[in-house]
Amino acid sequence: EVVSVTSGTRTLKDAVDEAINYWVGNCNSTFYVLGSAVGPHPYPSIVRYFQRYIGLEAREQILELEGRLPDSVIACVGGGSNAIGIYQGFLADESVKIYGAEAGGKGIDTEDHAATLTLGKVGVLHGFKSYVLQDENNEVSPVYSISAGLDYPGIGPEHAYLRDSGRVQYVAVTDKQAVDAFYLLSETEGIIPALESSHALAYAIELAPTLPKDHIMIVNLSGRGDKDVEQIAALNWK
């Protein structure tokens, strides 16, 4: 049974709020499962454990196809589940540069974004301590992204560690960049990426021209864009 969320801004944060509230009140009859790398321990660790097969398989396949590791890996980041999964295949390899693309929305100079690792500060959200987008009163800020999977005001705690340690570089990608990337991959390869994944693709498009021609880059396409085509068409941006 799918229950629509009607509270708050009706985004991912509010869905998690409602799910945890229901779980706490019905813990004897309800099992809580979250599909992102957030929430109280051990949920981020559980998600990482299962999602790590993305990275392990990507590593195995690139070694088979190219005979060497990639030079860089890029994934989109909202709560951070797909990214933490593919990163697991390469974190121990210092030669592999790793990037995360988060939702810059209408621009990080506006209030309409979800660029947590770019502009967030340390706080507690949904039972975990990490970077959180907050207002001047330290209340959780409303967030925005054209992508429903990236409009989250926090970030998985392991991503916070990876940013602070310098192992992963996180960048903000705007709606316009993501939509342009959505069109480009669809038109050139016949692959329709999810709007979430389009953020990673957009940064790859920006980064690739600055790199040597023999540079190997893995871009994690974490979902299909079938769910997004009507939304894209309604925008009429092209």
XYZ file of N, CA and C in Angstrom:
714
model
N 0.851 -1.194 0.000
C 0.000 0.000 0.000
C 0.883 1.239 0.000
N 0.631 2.120 -0.926
C 1.373 3.379 -1.017
C 0.540 4.484 -0.376
N 1.135 5.177 0.581
C 0.442 6.258 1.280
C 1.103 7.584 0.905
N 0.370 8.498 0.332
C 0.920 9.791 -0.058
C 1.138 10.666 1.165
N 2.210 11.437 1.134
C 2.529 12.349 2.232
C 1.897 13.704 1.945
N 1.170 14.229 2.913
C 0.488 15.515 2.725
C 1.056 16.614 3.613
N 2.006 16.280 4.478
C 2.547 17.260 5.422
C 3.727 18.016 4.818
N 3.998 19.187 5.383
C 5.170 19.966 4.996
C 5.204 20.277 3.519
N 6.378 20.096 2.925
C 6.546 20.365 1.500
C 6.306 19.121 0.658
N 5.912 18.013 1.314
C 5.574 16.748 0.645
C 6.742 16.204 -0.181
N 7.950 16.393 0.346
C 9.146 15.898 -0.324
C 9.725 14.725 0.464
N 10.940 14.322 0.093
C 11.561 13.161 0.717
C 11.680 13.313 2.226
N 12.071 14.489 2.696
C 12.201 14.711 4.139
C 10.884 14.422 4.845
N 9.795 14.922 4.286
C 8.490 14.747 4.927
C 8.037 13.293 4.881
N 8.398 12.580 3.807
C 8.078 11.150 3.733
C 8.831 10.386 4.816
N 10.103 10.737 5.032
C 10.877 10.078 6.088
C 10.308 10.430 7.462
N 9.929 11.699 7.654
C 9.294 12.108 8.910
C 8.093 11.219 9.226
N 7.209 11.092 8.258
C 5.979 10.344 8.472
C 6.255 8.861 8.692
N 7.209 8.315 7.937
C 7.532 6.894 8.085
C 8.096 6.592 9.473
N 9.020 7.445 9.939
C 9.613 7.223 11.259
C 8.563 7.415 12.353
N 7.717 8.434 12.210
C 6.667 8.664 13.208
C 5.735 7.457 13.309
N 5.369 6.910 12.166
C 4.480 5.742 12.181
C 5.177 4.541 12.796
N 6.435 4.360 12.425
C 7.224 3.231 12.938
C 7.350 3.293 14.458
N 7.671 4.476 14.981
C 7.826 4.633 16.432
C 6.524 4.306 17.157
N 5.408 4.707 16.558
C 4.123 4.460 17.201
C 3.579 3.060 16.998
N 4.191 2.321 16.065
C 3.673 0.984 15.746
C 4.815 -0.025 15.630
N 5.806 0.102 16.507
C 7.027 -0.702 16.363
C 6.800 -2.195 16.588
N 5.726 -2.557 17.248
C 5.466 -3.987 17.479
C 4.891 -4.678 16.247
N 4.389 -3.895 15.312
C 3.758 -4.498 14.141
C 4.332 -3.994 12.822
N 5.322 -3.113 12.907
C 5.836 -2.464 11.696
C 7.352 -2.591 11.616
N 7.849 -2.859 10.419
C 9.295 -2.872 10.185
C 9.625 -1.695 9.286
N 10.606 -0.910 9.699
C 10.966 0.302 8.964
C 12.117 0.026 8.008
N 11.941 0.385 6.751
C 13.000 0.220 5.752
C 13.144 1.537 5.005
N 14.373 2.010 4.869
C 14.631 3.266 4.171
C 15.595 3.012 3.023
N 15.293 3.590 1.885
C 16.098 3.329 0.696
C 17.246 4.284 0.489
N 17.558 5.110 1.479
C 18.712 6.001 1.334
C 19.664 5.805 2.506
N 20.865 6.372 2.368
C 21.914 6.126 3.368
C 21.819 7.095 4.539
N 20.600 7.276 5.052
C 20.350 8.204 6.150
C 19.548 7.503 7.235
N 19.268 8.217 8.310
C 18.505 7.647 9.402
C 19.417 7.218 10.543
N 18.832 6.734 11.633
C 19.617 6.306 12.797
C 20.416 5.048 12.486
N 21.542 4.898 13.171
C 22.324 3.667 13.042
C 21.443 2.474 13.430
N 21.469 1.366 12.705
C 22.456 1.010 11.672
C 21.992 1.216 10.241
N 20.961 2.039 10.026
C 20.390 2.137 8.676
C 21.372 2.609 7.605
N 22.179 3.657 7.835
C 23.157 4.018 6.794
C 24.116 2.877 6.460
N 24.510 2.104 7.476
C 25.418 0.979 7.256
C 24.735 -0.155 6.496
N 23.467 -0.380 6.795
C 22.713 -1.420 6.091
C 22.600 -1.077 4.610
N 22.239 0.172 4.324
C 22.102 0.601 2.932
C 23.438 0.501 2.203
N 24.505 0.948 2.841
C 25.827 0.856 2.219
C 26.178 -0.599 1.915
N 25.879 -1.497 2.848
C 26.225 -2.910 2.669
C 25.574 -3.487 1.415
N 24.278 -3.218 1.239
C 23.596 -3.779 0.076
C 23.946 -3.026 -1.210
N 24.085 -1.709 -1.120
C 24.382 -0.918 -2.311
C 25.820 -1.094 -2.789
N 26.701 -1.625 -1.954
C 28.103 -1.741 -2.332
C 28.304 -2.641 -3.548
N 27.315 -3.473 -3.839
C 27.452 -4.351 -5.003
C 27.467 -3.556 -6.305
N 26.906 -2.361 -6.305
C 27.027 -1.484 -7.474
C 28.500 -1.222 -7.755
N 29.238 -0.844 -6.704
C 30.654 -0.551 -6.852
C 31.489 -1.780 -7.151
N 31.187 -2.896 -6.486
C 31.956 -4.116 -6.705
C 31.796 -4.623 -8.138
N 30.578 -4.559 -8.652
C 30.343 -5.009 -10.025
C 30.943 -4.037 -11.032
N 30.855 -2.736 -10.742
C 31.459 -1.746 -11.643
C 32.972 -1.945 -11.716
N 33.579 -2.216 -10.579
C 35.024 -2.456 -10.550
C 35.390 -3.696 -11.367
N 34.653 -4.760 -11.156
C 34.921 -6.008 -11.878
C 34.762 -5.818 -13.383
N 33.722 -5.097 -13.786
C 33.441 -4.933 -15.207
C 34.454 -4.014 -15.890
N 34.876 -2.948 -15.211
C 35.825 -2.030 -15.852
C 37.189 -2.695 -15.995
N 37.565 -3.521 -15.028
C 38.833 -4.249 -15.143
C 38.777 -5.249 -16.291
N 37.623 -5.855 -16.491
C 37.462 -6.812 -17.584
C 37.473 -6.118 -18.940
N 36.804 -4.958 -19.017
C 36.674 -4.258 -20.294
C 37.910 -3.458 -20.673
N 38.523 -2.799 -19.684
C 39.619 -1.877 -19.975
C 40.972 -2.349 -19.456
N 40.963 -3.334 -18.581
C 42.220 -3.837 -18.060
C 42.849 -2.967 -16.994
N 42.125 -1.958 -16.545
C 42.626 -1.079 -15.479
C 41.469 -0.381 -14.787
N 41.782 0.246 -13.669
C 40.765 0.974 -12.929
C 40.408 2.278 -13.646
N 39.231 2.830 -13.353
C 38.896 4.133 -13.924
C 39.743 5.230 -13.287
N 39.807 6.358 -13.954
C 40.496 7.516 -13.385
C 39.558 8.319 -12.493
N 38.257 8.229 -12.768
C 37.297 8.960 -11.945
C 35.952 8.257 -11.938
N 35.191 8.534 -10.883
C 33.845 7.987 -10.698
C 32.941 9.133 -10.260
N 31.755 9.225 -10.866
C 30.823 10.306 -10.545
C 29.447 9.717 -10.268
N 28.792 10.201 -9.215
C 27.426 9.774 -8.906
C 26.647 10.968 -8.363
N 25.329 10.924 -8.509
C 24.496 11.968 -7.916
C 24.315 11.684 -6.430
N 24.037 12.738 -5.670
C 23.914 12.609 -4.222
C 22.681 13.373 -3.734
N 21.771 12.655 -3.097
C 20.652 13.271 -2.394
C 20.821 12.898 -0.929
N 20.211 11.763 -0.550
C 20.562 11.165 0.735
C 21.881 10.423 0.610
N 22.132 9.891 -0.609
C 23.444 9.358 -0.908
C 23.566 7.869 -1.082
N 22.467 7.147 -1.340
C 22.551 5.685 -1.375
C 23.251 5.158 -2.615
N 22.872 5.638 -3.801
C 23.516 5.109 -5.010
C 24.984 5.489 -5.028
N 25.291 6.693 -4.554
C 26.676 7.150 -4.552
C 27.528 6.335 -3.593
N 27.031 6.124 -2.382
C 27.830 5.379 -1.408
C 28.038 3.945 -1.893
N 27.092 3.449 -2.690
C 27.230 2.118 -3.247
C 28.359 2.015 -4.249
N 28.365 2.897 -5.242
C 29.415 2.791 -6.265
C 30.779 3.197 -5.708
N 30.796 4.104 -4.733
C 32.077 4.515 -4.150
C 32.805 3.335 -3.496
N 32.036 2.386 -2.951
C 32.651 1.291 -2.205
C 33.617 0.470 -3.054
N 33.424 0.485 -4.356
C 34.310 -0.269 -5.220
C 35.655 0.386 -5.447
N 35.776 1.690 -5.051
C 36.968 2.439 -5.441
C 37.576 3.310 -4.342
N 36.966 3.367 -3.174
C 37.455 4.265 -2.128
C 38.888 3.960 -1.713
N 39.261 2.714 -1.748
C 40.605 2.324 -1.303
C 41.675 2.607 -2.357
N 41.256 2.972 -3.545
C 42.203 3.220 -4.642
C 42.457 4.720 -4.776
N 43.595 5.163 -4.280
C 43.890 6.588 -4.263
C 44.001 7.191 -5.664
N 44.272 6.354 -6.653
C 44.404 6.863 -8.027
C 43.064 7.248 -8.636
N 41.972 6.777 -8.046
C 40.634 7.043 -8.584
C 40.050 8.279 -7.909
N 39.799 9.308 -8.686
C 39.145 10.502 -8.146
C 37.637 10.251 -8.106
N 37.015 10.692 -7.026
C 35.591 10.425 -6.841
C 34.842 11.743 -6.642
N 33.696 11.849 -7.320
C 32.902 13.072 -7.274
C 31.445 12.746 -6.937
N 30.793 13.687 -6.264
C 29.368 13.595 -5.999
C 28.681 14.856 -6.481
N 27.596 14.705 -7.231
C 26.854 15.851 -7.769
C 25.538 15.997 -7.015
N 25.387 17.099 -6.300
C 24.151 17.321 -5.551
C 23.309 18.399 -6.217
N 22.095 18.560 -5.717
C 21.105 19.395 -6.395
C 21.326 20.884 -6.133
N 21.812 21.569 -7.156
C 21.966 23.018 -7.071
C 20.679 23.762 -7.386
N 19.635 23.027 -7.808
C 18.330 23.618 -8.048
C 18.373 24.810 -8.995
N 17.819 25.920 -8.540
C 17.789 27.145 -9.339
C 19.038 27.998 -9.119
N 19.983 27.436 -8.362
C 21.237 28.137 -8.093
C 21.509 28.195 -6.602
N 22.770 28.004 -6.203
C 23.084 28.012 -4.777
C 23.067 29.426 -4.200
N 22.907 30.421 -5.066
C 22.741 31.796 -4.594
C 21.269 32.125 -4.362
N 20.387 31.136 -4.550
C 18.962 31.282 -4.259
C 18.612 30.384 -3.074
N 17.347 30.388 -2.681
C 16.898 29.485 -1.617
C 16.392 28.164 -2.184
N 16.347 28.072 -3.513
C 15.763 26.896 -4.156
C 16.848 25.915 -4.593
N 17.346 25.155 -3.642
C 18.370 24.154 -3.928
C 18.363 23.119 -2.804
N 19.183 22.084 -2.970
C 19.361 21.071 -1.922
C 20.850 20.725 -1.841
N 21.673 21.762 -1.879
C 23.129 21.597 -1.906
C 23.679 21.483 -0.482
N 23.416 20.353 0.152
C 23.740 20.171 1.567
C 25.239 20.215 1.848
N 26.021 19.537 1.038
C 27.457 19.484 1.289
C 28.165 20.755 0.844
N 27.482 21.569 0.060
C 28.048 22.845 -0.361
C 27.756 23.936 0.661
N 26.535 23.945 1.204
C 26.116 25.055 2.060
C 25.595 24.627 3.435
N 25.524 23.334 3.705
C 24.976 22.874 4.983
C 25.943 23.065 6.143
N 25.413 22.921 7.353
C 26.236 22.954 8.557
C 25.846 21.785 9.446
N 26.696 21.465 10.404
C 26.488 20.266 11.216
C 25.181 20.362 12.006
N 24.414 19.300 11.959
C 23.158 19.248 12.694
C 22.690 17.813 12.831
N 21.533 17.633 13.431
C 20.952 16.301 13.614
C 19.613 16.251 12.898
N 19.426 15.212 12.109
C 18.197 15.049 11.336
C 17.876 13.562 11.248
N 16.640 13.208 11.534
C 16.186 11.818 11.414
C 17.097 10.831 12.138
N 17.611 11.272 13.283
C 18.370 10.369 14.131
C 19.835 10.214 13.784
N 20.372 11.052 12.915
C 21.794 10.962 12.601
C 22.403 12.364 12.543
N 23.692 12.443 12.838
C 24.427 13.702 12.824
C 25.214 13.807 11.525
N 25.022 14.913 10.827
C 25.699 15.101 9.553
C 25.593 16.570 9.174
N 25.784 16.868 7.903
C 25.531 18.224 7.421
C 24.056 18.349 7.063
N 23.469 19.481 7.464
C 22.046 19.724 7.250
C 21.870 21.166 6.795
N 20.989 21.396 5.852
C 20.654 22.763 5.453
C 19.736 23.355 6.510
N 20.166 24.474 7.107
C 19.449 25.079 8.223
C 19.343 26.586 8.034
N 18.310 27.164 8.656
C 18.160 28.618 8.615
C 18.922 29.252 9.774
N 18.750 30.580 9.931
C 19.503 31.295 10.967
C 19.121 30.864 12.382
N 17.959 30.196 12.529
C 17.534 29.692 13.834
C 17.864 28.208 14.020
N 18.666 27.687 13.110
C 19.068 26.280 13.125
C 17.903 25.319 12.937
N 16.833 25.814 12.313
C 15.737 24.950 11.904
C 16.034 24.405 10.509
N 15.586 23.192 10.240
C 15.835 22.585 8.934
C 15.167 23.420 7.839
N 15.937 23.781 6.839
C 15.425 24.627 5.767
C 14.607 23.805 4.766
N 13.584 24.417 4.156
C 12.916 23.752 3.039
C 13.886 23.663 1.872
N 13.827 22.596 1.123
C 14.758 22.415 0.016
C 13.986 22.202 -1.277
N 14.721 22.326 -2.385
C 14.090 22.191 -3.693
C 15.052 21.542 -4.674
N 14.517 20.702 -5.537
C 15.231 20.193 -6.694
C 14.213 19.781 -7.737
N 14.583 19.904 -8.987
C 13.707 19.410 -10.049
C 13.544 17.901 -9.943
N 14.504 17.266 -9.266
C 14.489 15.821 -9.090
C 13.934 15.455 -7.721
N 12.920 14.601 -7.711
C 12.272 14.228 -6.449
C 13.205 13.446 -5.529
N 14.215 12.792 -6.086
C 15.091 11.973 -5.267
C 16.248 12.719 -4.638
N 16.424 13.993 -4.991
C 17.561 14.749 -4.467
C 17.153 15.880 -3.528
N 15.857 16.104 -3.342
C 15.414 17.238 -2.521
C 15.352 16.846 -1.048
N 16.519 16.614 -0.476
C 16.638 16.217 0.924
C 17.589 17.188 1.615
N 17.243 17.685 2.811
C 18.060 18.726 3.452
C 19.271 18.214 4.218
N 19.462 16.885 4.250
C 20.619 16.311 4.924
C 21.437 15.477 3.965
N 22.380 14.747 4.510
C 23.231 13.881 3.694
C 23.694 12.722 4.566
N 23.801 11.541 3.984
C 24.266 10.389 4.739
C 25.570 10.681 5.465
N 25.716 10.234 6.711
C 26.884 10.602 7.520
C 28.217 10.177 6.921
N 28.246 9.079 6.169
C 29.517 8.681 5.555
C 29.937 9.679 4.485
N 28.977 10.264 3.791
C 29.306 11.298 2.808
C 29.927 12.520 3.491
N 29.410 12.863 4.657
C 29.985 13.989 5.407
C 31.451 13.706 5.735
N 31.728 12.471 6.143
C 33.108 12.077 6.440
C 33.973 12.130 5.183
N 33.457 11.630 4.086
C 34.231 11.602 2.839
C 34.524 13.010 2.342
N 33.582 13.921 2.545
C 33.847 15.306 2.172
C 34.915 15.928 3.057
N 34.757 15.751 4.378
C 35.702 16.365 5.318
C 37.105 15.782 5.181
N 37.190 14.510 4.830
C 38.501 13.884 4.678
C 39.150 14.237 3.347
N 38.372 14.801 2.439
C 38.894 15.160 1.134
C 38.897 14.030 0.124
N 38.406 12.849 0.517
C 38.428 11.720 -0.410
C 37.477 11.913 -1.577
N 36.343 12.545 -1.329
C 35.357 12.776 -2.384
C 35.106 14.273 -2.512
N 35.030 14.731 -3.744
C 34.716 16.141 -4.011
C 33.247 16.242 -4.407
N 32.525 17.114 -3.729
C 31.095 17.282 -3.999
C 30.841 18.637 -4.659
N 30.001 18.638 -5.681
C 29.703 19.850 -6.441
C 28.198 19.997 -6.598
N 27.747 21.228 -6.778
C 26.325 21.502 -6.991
C 26.047 21.653 -8.484
N 24.989 21.006 -8.949
C 24.586 21.033 -10.352
C 23.167 21.586 -10.431
N 22.937 22.551 -11.297
C 21.625 23.204 -11.375
C 20.615 22.351 -12.147
N 19.338 22.712 -11.992
C 18.268 22.068 -12.750
C 18.547 22.139 -14.248
N 18.927 23.321 -14.716
C 19.147 23.527 -16.157
C 20.257 22.620 -16.673
N 21.347 22.497 -15.924
C 22.430 21.612 -16.331
C 21.954 20.160 -16.391
N 21.149 19.762 -15.402
C 20.663 18.382 -15.354
C 19.720 18.086 -16.519
N 18.834 19.012 -16.826
C 17.898 18.806 -17.936
C 18.646 18.750 -19.263
N 19.634 19.619 -19.439
C 20.437 19.585 -20.667
C 21.133 18.231 -20.814
N 21.641 17.697 -19.710
C 22.303 16.398 -19.743
C 21.301 15.286 -20.042
N 20.101 15.409 -19.493
C 19.013 14.464 -19.759
C 18.757 14.373 -21.263
N 18.628 15.524 -21.908
C 18.389 15.562 -23.356
C 19.575 14.986 -24.121
N 20.775 15.370 -23.731
C 21.959 14.961 -24.476
C 22.111 13.450 -24.509
N 22.008 12.789 -23.359
C 22.162 11.336 -23.338
C 21.019 10.656 -24.084
N 19.816 11.180 -23.935
C 18.656 10.598 -24.618
C 18.815 10.669 -26.128
N 19.302 11.803 -26.613
C 19.402 12.020 -28.053
C 20.604 11.320 -28.677
N 21.719 11.241 -27.945
C 22.933 10.685 -28.535
C 23.060 9.183 -28.334
N 22.537 8.650 -27.226
C 22.707 7.234 -26.919
C 21.396 6.461 -26.840
N 20.282 7.174 -26.854
C 19.000 6.484 -26.699
C 18.764 5.975 -25.298
N 19.544 6.474 -24.353
C 19.392 6.100 -22.942
C 18.738 7.273 -22.217
N 17.575 7.033 -21.619
C 16.877 8.098 -20.892
C 17.247 7.988 -19.417
N 18.073 8.907 -18.919
C 18.487 8.818 -17.517
C 17.451 9.440 -16.590
N 17.414 9.000 -15.366
C 16.585 9.659 -14.363
C 17.113 11.079 -14.150
N 16.255 11.970 -13.726
C 16.704 13.338 -13.447
C 17.748 13.365 -12.337
N 17.637 12.426 -11.389
C 18.662 12.338 -10.355
C 20.021 12.074 -10.999
N 20.087 11.027 -11.806
C 21.338 10.643 -12.457
C 21.834 11.717 -13.413
N 20.922 12.495 -13.960
C 21.305 13.546 -14.898
C 22.208 14.584 -14.249
N 22.119 14.730 -12.934
C 23.017 15.648 -12.234
C 24.462 15.158 -12.322
N 24.665 13.851 -12.138
C 26.003 13.283 -12.269
C 26.494 13.398 -13.705
N 25.610 13.125 -14.635
C 25.955 13.212 -16.048
C 26.349 14.643 -16.426
N 25.630 15.613 -15.886
C 25.926 17.013 -16.186
C 27.333 17.395 -15.732
N 27.734 16.913 -14.557
C 29.082 17.242 -14.103
C 30.125 16.518 -14.948
N 29.811 15.309 -15.394
C 30.726 14.592 -16.285
C 30.935 15.370 -17.584
N 29.855 15.935 -18.110
C 29.930 16.716 -19.342
C 30.790 17.958 -19.140
N 30.701 18.557 -17.955
C 31.512 19.730 -17.646
C 32.978 19.367 -17.447
N 33.223 18.235 -16.807
C 34.576 17.847 -16.434
C 35.359 17.219 -17.585
N 34.689 16.428 -18.408
C 35.376 15.628 -19.423
C 36.262 16.432 -20.378
N 35.832 17.590 -20.867
C 36.686 18.331 -21.813
C 38.017 18.800 -21.220
N 38.142 18.797 -19.908
C 39.383 19.247 -19.265
C 40.364 18.101 -19.039
N 39.967 16.884 -19.422
C 40.743 15.689 -19.100
C 41.411 15.098 -20.341
N 42.462 14.308 -20.159
C 43.106 13.641 -21.294
C 42.141 12.684 -21.999
N 42.404 12.421 -23.275
C 41.506 11.571 -24.054
C 41.495 10.123 -23.572
N 42.570 9.694 -22.901
C 42.600 8.315 -22.417
C 42.060 8.177 -20.999
N 41.488 9.247 -20.473
C 40.889 9.228 -19.139
C 39.649 8.339 -19.147
N 39.558 7.438 -18.199
C 38.382 6.561 -18.069
C 37.511 7.070 -16.927
N 36.261 7.340 -17.245
C 35.320 7.886 -16.256
C 34.099 6.984 -16.169
N 33.701 6.654 -14.966
C 32.450 5.932 -14.743
C 31.419 6.911 -14.196
N 30.281 7.006 -14.873
C 29.164 7.817 -14.396
C 28.051 6.863 -13.989
N 27.627 6.946 -12.753
C 26.616 6.019 -12.248
C 25.215 6.498 -12.623
N 24.566 5.777 -13.520
C 23.174 6.080 -13.859
C 22.283 5.263 -12.936
N 21.820 5.914 -11.892
C 21.167 5.201 -10.794
C 19.682 4.957 -11.010
N 19.166 5.365 -12.150
C 17.751 5.128 -12.393
C 17.363 5.493 -13.810
N 16.222 4.988 -14.252
C 15.710 5.272 -15.597
C 14.819 6.505 -15.567
N 14.790 7.205 -16.696
C 14.034 8.450 -16.764
C 12.609 8.312 -17.237
N 12.119 7.075 -17.331
C 10.731 6.895 -17.774
C 9.767 7.713 -16.913
N 10.059 7.750 -15.613
C 9.190 8.451 -14.670
C 9.250 9.962 -14.845
N 10.279 10.455 -15.554
C 10.514 11.896 -15.637
C 10.128 12.522 -16.978
N 9.778 11.711 -17.978
C 9.600 12.268 -19.323
C 8.432 13.254 -19.398
N 7.351 12.977 -18.673
C 6.218 13.905 -18.714
C 6.592 15.235 -18.054
N 7.331 15.157 -16.970
C 7.782 16.362 -16.295
C 8.703 17.170 -17.198
N 9.609 16.506 -17.887
C 10.520 17.177 -18.813
C 9.751 17.835 -19.954
N 8.797 17.112 -20.503
C 8.016 17.641 -21.612
C 7.237 18.881 -21.190
N 6.706 18.873 -19.967
C 5.917 19.997 -19.477
C 6.772 21.253 -19.283
N 8.069 21.058 -19.028
C 8.953 22.207 -18.828
C 9.110 23.001 -20.122
N 9.154 22.273 -21.232
C 9.312 22.915 -22.546
C 10.534 23.821 -22.572
N 11.633 23.321 -22.031
C 12.865 24.108 -21.981
C 13.663 24.036 -23.263
N 13.269 23.129 -24.152
C 14.052 22.950 -25.387
C 13.188 23.146 -26.608
